[in-house]
Amino acid sequence: MDPDAYARELASEAIAEGDPTGWFERLYAAAADGAVAVPWDRATPHSLLAEWAARSAVVGDGRRALVVGAGLGRDAEFVAGLGFDVVAFDISATAIASAKQRHPDSSVRYVVADLFDPPGEWRGAFDLVVESMTVQALPEPPRRAAIAQVGPLVAPGGTLLVIAAGRDPQTDFGGPPWPLTRDEIDAFAVDGLTVDRVEELREPDAPIFRWRVELHR
Ligand SMILES: C[S@@+](CC[C@H](N)C(=O)[O-])C[C@H]1O[C@@H](n2cnc3c(N)ncnc32)[C@H](O)[C@@H]1O
């Protein structure tokens, strides 16, 4: 079965049931049974994350990092490799179990948690927060509400890195994913965060593009 088509089918069923995050567990469970592949399952970290870390010569030095909607752990493992003390969370228990199984010797703490109800001690606790392709996997609502949940997790002096598909406001694109507009990117700047660098990475004639955005508190 085509993984993207299957993911879309699960998403539209869950949304029709009024449970817009319910399809992730169903997808990861089907993948764990070998029935289908997870569309975003890659052996390597997101190229925009890897490039960003190399360009800025990012070194963790034991500082704390949080990976939002970490899926099977590709970005979390990369961030741990930079020297960060990493917590990686996902709403899907099967994703977290699969990530732990895939990385048995990892220093990453993989946790089942919901971005809409994160543990209280995470508030303002992380020097680096990586949000890559999570909120874009949610329809609106609750995408705006999800965006507002991310910034408060960043520590004073910390960085939020957002990687997402992007669209111009006039371009409609049936999801998932639901590419973010500039207005939605700016909505990450809550709780004292400021948008410091916005990269809009476009290919000629493509209707959607990619955002890489750095915010600081
Ligand atoms: C498109 S996938 C991207 C996964 C990962 N960031 C990657 O790039 O491989 C979106 C992920 O966000 C997770 N997710 C969606 N809503 C969430 C929520 N409310 N809290 C935590 N994780 C969530 C999903 O389970 C899924 O693993």
mmCIF file of C-alpha atoms and ligand atoms in Angstrom:
data_model
loop_
_atom_site.group_PDB
_atom_site.id
_atom_site.type_symbol
_atom_site.label_atom_id
_atom_site.label_comp_id
_atom_site.label_asym_id
_atom_site.label_seq_id
_atom_site.Cartn_x
_atom_site.Cartn_y
_atom_site.Cartn_z
ATOM 1 C CA MET A 1 0.000 0.000 0.000
ATOM 2 C CA ASP A 2 1.218 3.528 -0.765
ATOM 3 C CA PRO A 3 2.344 4.890 2.643
ATOM 4 C CA ASP A 4 1.263 8.477 1.903
ATOM 5 C CA ALA A 5 -2.166 7.404 0.675
ATOM 6 C CA TYR A 6 -2.626 5.159 3.705
ATOM 7 C CA ALA A 7 -1.586 7.953 6.099
ATOM 8 C CA ARG A 8 -4.064 10.336 4.415
ATOM 9 C CA GLU A 9 -6.842 7.767 4.721
ATOM 10 C CA LEU A 10 -6.134 7.241 8.433
ATOM 11 C CA ALA A 11 -5.939 10.994 8.983
ATOM 12 C CA SER A 12 -9.266 11.708 7.321
ATOM 13 C CA GLU A 13 -10.970 8.919 9.299
ATOM 14 C CA ALA A 14 -9.560 10.229 12.601
ATOM 15 C CA ILE A 15 -10.489 13.825 11.768
ATOM 16 C CA ALA A 16 -14.031 12.728 10.878
ATOM 17 C CA GLU A 17 -14.190 11.041 14.303
ATOM 18 C CA GLY A 18 -13.145 14.346 15.934
ATOM 19 C CA ASP A 19 -9.734 12.972 16.981
ATOM 20 C CA PRO A 20 -7.142 14.752 14.785
ATOM 21 C CA THR A 21 -4.150 13.154 16.546
ATOM 22 C CA GLY A 22 -5.665 9.640 16.668
ATOM 23 C CA TRP A 23 -4.242 8.491 13.354
ATOM 24 C CA PHE A 24 -0.582 8.548 14.411
ATOM 25 C CA GLU A 25 -0.890 5.602 16.785
ATOM 26 C CA ARG A 26 -2.886 3.654 14.184
ATOM 27 C CA LEU A 27 -0.210 4.310 11.568
ATOM 28 C CA TYR A 28 2.748 3.391 13.799
ATOM 29 C CA ALA A 29 0.923 0.266 15.008
ATOM 30 C CA ALA A 30 0.267 -0.843 11.408
ATOM 31 C CA ALA A 31 3.935 -0.178 10.612
ATOM 32 C CA ALA A 32 5.095 -2.160 13.649
ATOM 33 C CA ASP A 33 2.998 -5.081 12.336
ATOM 34 C CA GLY A 34 4.771 -4.758 8.994
ATOM 35 C CA ALA A 35 1.566 -3.786 7.167
ATOM 36 C CA VAL A 36 2.799 -0.418 5.871
ATOM 37 C CA ALA A 37 5.795 1.929 5.983
ATOM 38 C CA VAL A 38 5.793 5.192 7.943
ATOM 39 C CA PRO A 39 6.015 7.871 5.226
ATOM 40 C CA TRP A 40 8.568 10.000 7.116
ATOM 41 C CA ASP A 41 10.738 7.075 8.253
ATOM 42 C CA ARG A 42 14.293 7.913 7.138
ATOM 43 C CA ALA A 43 17.629 6.572 8.302
ATOM 44 C CA THR A 44 19.118 10.059 8.379
ATOM 45 C CA PRO A 45 18.163 13.228 10.290
ATOM 46 C CA HIS A 46 16.215 15.898 8.465
ATOM 47 C CA SER A 47 18.672 17.532 6.061
ATOM 48 C CA LEU A 48 17.639 21.035 7.195
ATOM 49 C CA LEU A 49 18.469 20.113 10.795
ATOM 50 C CA ALA A 50 21.823 18.559 9.902
ATOM 51 C CA GLU A 51 22.755 21.539 7.718
ATOM 52 C CA TRP A 52 21.738 24.018 10.420
ATOM 53 C CA ALA A 53 23.860 22.265 13.039
ATOM 54 C CA ALA A 54 26.885 22.148 10.716
ATOM 55 C CA ARG A 55 26.495 25.765 9.617
ATOM 56 C CA SER A 56 26.238 27.062 13.161
ATOM 57 C CA ALA A 57 28.813 24.561 14.526
ATOM 58 C CA VAL A 58 26.302 23.624 17.207
ATOM 59 C CA VAL A 59 27.773 21.816 20.207
ATOM 60 C CA GLY A 60 25.504 20.597 22.986
ATOM 61 C CA ASP A 61 28.020 20.456 25.839
ATOM 62 C CA GLY A 62 25.503 18.596 27.965
ATOM 63 C CA ARG A 63 22.819 21.258 27.577
ATOM 64 C CA ARG A 64 19.218 20.087 27.448
ATOM 65 C CA ALA A 65 17.327 19.550 24.197
ATOM 66 C CA LEU A 66 13.752 18.522 23.494
ATOM 67 C CA VAL A 67 12.577 16.946 20.246
ATOM 68 C CA VAL A 68 8.842 17.462 19.668
ATOM 69 C CA GLY A 69 6.856 14.713 17.904
ATOM 70 C CA ALA A 70 10.044 12.696 17.623
ATOM 71 C CA GLY A 71 8.552 9.730 15.758
ATOM 72 C CA LEU A 72 11.137 7.006 15.290
ATOM 73 C CA GLY A 73 13.976 9.099 16.673
ATOM 74 C CA ARG A 74 16.027 10.097 13.645
ATOM 75 C CA ASP A 75 16.406 13.760 14.727
ATOM 76 C CA ALA A 76 16.659 12.973 18.440
ATOM 77 C CA GLU A 77 19.614 10.662 17.845
ATOM 78 C CA PHE A 78 21.309 13.307 15.731
ATOM 79 C CA VAL A 79 20.841 15.997 18.387
ATOM 80 C CA ALA A 80 22.195 13.628 21.053
ATOM 81 C CA GLY A 81 25.218 13.107 18.793
ATOM 82 C CA LEU A 82 25.855 16.873 18.976
ATOM 83 C CA GLY A 83 26.344 16.481 22.720
ATOM 84 C CA PHE A 84 22.905 17.472 24.032
ATOM 85 C CA ASP A 85 21.092 15.729 26.851
ATOM 86 C CA VAL A 86 17.972 14.866 24.870
ATOM 87 C CA VAL A 87 14.351 14.195 25.751
ATOM 88 C CA ALA A 88 12.289 13.108 22.740
ATOM 89 C CA PHE A 89 8.538 12.735 22.947
ATOM 90 C CA ASP A 90 5.678 11.588 20.817
ATOM 91 C CA ILE A 91 1.958 11.094 21.321
ATOM 92 C CA SER A 92 2.170 7.584 19.854
ATOM 93 C CA ALA A 93 3.181 4.897 22.353
ATOM 94 C CA THR A 94 4.085 2.587 19.475
ATOM 95 C CA ALA A 95 6.366 5.234 17.929
ATOM 96 C CA ILE A 96 8.174 5.608 21.243
ATOM 97 C CA ALA A 97 8.461 1.820 21.731
ATOM 98 C CA SER A 98 9.769 1.465 18.157
ATOM 99 C CA ALA A 99 12.284 4.301 18.657
ATOM 100 C CA LYS A 100 13.623 2.653 21.822
ATOM 101 C CA GLN A 101 13.844 -0.696 20.064
ATOM 102 C CA ARG A 102 15.613 0.855 17.105
ATOM 103 C CA HIS A 103 18.152 2.695 19.294
ATOM 104 C CA PRO A 104 18.763 0.323 22.226
ATOM 105 C CA ASP A 105 22.008 1.996 23.380
ATOM 106 C CA SER A 106 20.774 5.540 23.015
ATOM 107 C CA SER A 107 21.291 8.270 25.596
ATOM 108 C CA VAL A 108 17.995 9.844 24.461
ATOM 109 C CA ARG A 109 15.099 9.659 26.909
ATOM 110 C CA TYR A 110 12.117 8.643 24.778
ATOM 111 C CA VAL A 111 8.823 9.617 26.406
ATOM 112 C CA VAL A 112 5.150 9.257 25.475
ATOM 113 C CA ALA A 113 3.646 12.726 25.910
ATOM 114 C CA ASP A 114 1.119 15.002 24.271
ATOM 115 C CA LEU A 115 2.194 18.448 23.097
ATOM 116 C CA PHE A 116 -1.200 19.689 24.296
ATOM 117 C CA ASP A 117 -0.457 18.548 27.846
ATOM 118 C CA PRO A 118 3.314 18.370 28.395
ATOM 119 C CA PRO A 119 4.753 17.594 31.848
ATOM 120 C CA GLY A 120 4.859 20.790 33.927
ATOM 121 C CA GLU A 121 8.598 20.486 34.586
ATOM 122 C CA TRP A 122 9.312 20.879 30.872
ATOM 123 C CA ARG A 123 8.181 24.511 30.915
ATOM 124 C CA GLY A 124 11.184 26.760 30.184
ATOM 125 C CA ALA A 125 13.521 23.775 30.616
ATOM 126 C CA PHE A 126 15.250 23.222 27.263
ATOM 127 C CA ASP A 127 18.188 25.090 25.721
ATOM 128 C CA LEU A 128 17.249 23.728 22.317
ATOM 129 C CA VAL A 129 13.769 22.716 21.177
ATOM 130 C CA VAL A 130 13.457 21.075 17.754
ATOM 131 C CA GLU A 131 10.024 21.105 16.152
ATOM 132 C CA SER A 132 10.289 19.349 12.806
ATOM 133 C CA MET A 133 7.133 18.465 10.877
ATOM 134 C CA THR A 134 4.862 17.932 13.888
ATOM 135 C CA VAL A 135 2.389 20.823 13.901
ATOM 136 C CA GLN A 136 2.138 20.615 10.105
ATOM 137 C CA ALA A 137 0.734 17.092 10.614
ATOM 138 C CA LEU A 138 -2.319 18.571 12.375
ATOM 139 C CA PRO A 139 -5.347 20.193 10.718
ATOM 140 C CA GLU A 140 -6.701 23.542 11.903
ATOM 141 C CA PRO A 141 -8.016 23.264 14.541
ATOM 142 C CA PRO A 142 -5.960 22.292 16.516
ATOM 143 C CA ARG A 143 -2.782 23.390 14.630
ATOM 144 C CA ARG A 144 -2.724 26.975 15.971
ATOM 145 C CA ALA A 145 -3.148 25.733 19.505
ATOM 146 C CA ALA A 146 -0.301 23.243 18.969
ATOM 147 C CA ILE A 147 1.984 26.044 17.723
ATOM 148 C CA ALA A 148 1.346 28.038 20.901
ATOM 149 C CA GLN A 149 2.395 25.044 23.026
ATOM 150 C CA VAL A 150 5.970 24.847 21.681
ATOM 151 C CA GLY A 151 7.598 28.165 22.693
ATOM 152 C CA PRO A 152 6.962 27.863 26.445
ATOM 153 C CA LEU A 153 9.227 24.785 26.520
ATOM 154 C CA VAL A 154 12.306 26.872 25.605
ATOM 155 C CA ALA A 155 14.618 27.951 28.447
ATOM 156 C CA PRO A 156 15.726 31.586 28.891
ATOM 157 C CA GLY A 157 18.555 32.120 26.385
ATOM 158 C CA GLY A 158 17.418 29.029 24.493
ATOM 159 C CA THR A 159 16.672 28.340 20.838
ATOM 160 C CA LEU A 160 13.650 26.975 19.036
ATOM 161 C CA LEU A 161 14.320 25.504 15.606
ATOM 162 C CA VAL A 162 11.237 25.022 13.420
ATOM 163 C CA ILE A 163 11.378 22.964 10.234
ATOM 164 C CA ALA A 164 8.161 22.709 8.266
ATOM 165 C CA ALA A 165 6.571 22.673 4.865
ATOM 166 C CA GLY A 166 5.406 26.143 3.845
ATOM 167 C CA ARG A 167 2.697 27.643 1.670
ATOM 168 C CA ASP A 168 1.601 31.066 0.552
ATOM 169 C CA PRO A 169 -1.747 32.040 2.132
ATOM 170 C CA GLN A 170 -3.536 31.865 -1.220
ATOM 171 C CA THR A 171 -2.280 28.313 -1.940
ATOM 172 C CA ASP A 172 -4.643 25.714 -0.563
ATOM 173 C CA PHE A 173 -3.141 22.295 0.018
ATOM 174 C CA GLY A 174 -5.175 19.371 1.322
ATOM 175 C CA GLY A 175 -3.200 17.638 4.073
ATOM 176 C CA PRO A 176 -1.616 15.914 5.716
ATOM 177 C CA PRO A 177 0.724 17.656 5.785
ATOM 178 C CA TRP A 178 -0.824 21.100 6.149
ATOM 179 C CA PRO A 179 2.050 23.448 5.147
ATOM 180 C CA LEU A 180 2.430 26.487 7.391
ATOM 181 C CA THR A 181 1.875 30.092 6.360
ATOM 182 C CA ARG A 182 4.176 32.920 7.464
ATOM 183 C CA ASP A 183 1.499 33.963 9.899
ATOM 184 C CA GLU A 184 1.655 30.534 11.542
ATOM 185 C CA ILE A 185 5.457 30.730 11.692
ATOM 186 C CA ASP A 186 5.183 34.069 13.499
ATOM 187 C CA ALA A 187 2.729 32.455 15.934
ATOM 188 C CA PHE A 188 5.619 30.426 17.419
ATOM 189 C CA ALA A 189 6.875 33.701 18.929
ATOM 190 C CA VAL A 190 5.039 33.508 22.260
ATOM 191 C CA ASP A 191 6.196 33.852 25.834
ATOM 192 C CA GLY A 192 9.164 36.139 25.102
ATOM 193 C CA LEU A 193 10.470 34.300 22.034
ATOM 194 C CA THR A 194 11.501 36.311 19.002
ATOM 195 C CA VAL A 195 11.823 35.143 15.411
ATOM 196 C CA ASP A 196 15.498 35.724 14.592
ATOM 197 C CA ARG A 197 16.058 34.017 11.272
ATOM 198 C CA VAL A 198 13.520 32.906 8.689
ATOM 199 C CA GLU A 199 14.599 30.866 5.691
ATOM 200 C CA GLU A 200 12.029 30.278 2.991
ATOM 201 C CA LEU A 201 13.517 27.554 0.826
ATOM 202 C CA ARG A 202 11.796 27.471 -2.541
ATOM 203 C CA GLU A 203 12.175 25.322 -5.633
ATOM 204 C CA PRO A 204 11.213 26.852 -8.990
ATOM 205 C CA ASP A 205 7.483 26.411 -9.776
ATOM 206 C CA ALA A 206 6.740 24.243 -6.713
ATOM 207 C CA PRO A 207 3.445 25.165 -5.003
ATOM 208 C CA ILE A 208 4.863 24.552 -1.550
ATOM 209 C CA PHE A 209 8.257 25.238 -0.027
ATOM 210 C CA ARG A 210 10.138 24.639 3.217
ATOM 211 C CA TRP A 211 10.661 26.782 6.280
ATOM 212 C CA ARG A 212 13.678 26.707 8.541
ATOM 213 C CA VAL A 213 13.190 29.214 11.314
ATOM 214 C CA GLU A 214 15.213 30.048 14.386
ATOM 215 C CA LEU A 215 13.649 31.730 17.403
ATOM 216 C CA HIS A 216 15.307 32.732 20.655
ATOM 217 C CA ARG A 217 14.125 33.547 24.105
HETATM 218 C C1 LIG B 1 5.001 13.926 10.336
HETATM 219 S S1 LIG B 1 5.491 13.077 11.776
HETATM 220 C C2 LIG B 1 7.174 13.640 11.957
HETATM 221 C C3 LIG B 1 7.964 12.800 12.920
HETATM 222 C C4 LIG B 1 9.405 13.282 13.179
HETATM 223 N N1 LIG B 1 9.442 14.667 13.632
HETATM 224 C C5 LIG B 1 10.264 13.080 11.952
HETATM 225 O O1 LIG B 1 10.587 14.088 11.299
HETATM 226 O O2 LIG B 1 10.589 11.939 11.631
HETATM 227 C C6 LIG B 1 4.630 13.962 13.070
HETATM 228 C C7 LIG B 1 4.846 13.333 14.447
HETATM 229 O O3 LIG B 1 4.214 14.140 15.432
HETATM 230 C C8 LIG B 1 3.614 13.284 16.387
HETATM 231 N N2 LIG B 1 2.549 14.062 17.030
HETATM 232 C C9 LIG B 1 1.429 14.540 16.465
HETATM 233 N N3 LIG B 1 0.681 15.209 17.358
HETATM 234 C C10 LIG B 1 1.371 15.154 18.534
HETATM 235 C C11 LIG B 1 1.111 15.669 19.824
HETATM 236 N N4 LIG B 1 0.000 16.334 20.111
HETATM 237 N N5 LIG B 1 2.031 15.450 20.788
HETATM 238 C C12 LIG B 1 3.178 14.742 20.521
HETATM 239 N N6 LIG B 1 3.452 14.230 19.315
HETATM 240 C C13 LIG B 1 2.569 14.439 18.317
HETATM 241 C C14 LIG B 1 3.124 12.104 15.563
HETATM 242 O O4 LIG B 1 2.853 10.942 16.300
HETATM 243 C C15 LIG B 1 4.268 11.943 14.579
HETATM 244 O O5 LIG B 1 5.266 11.079 15.072
#
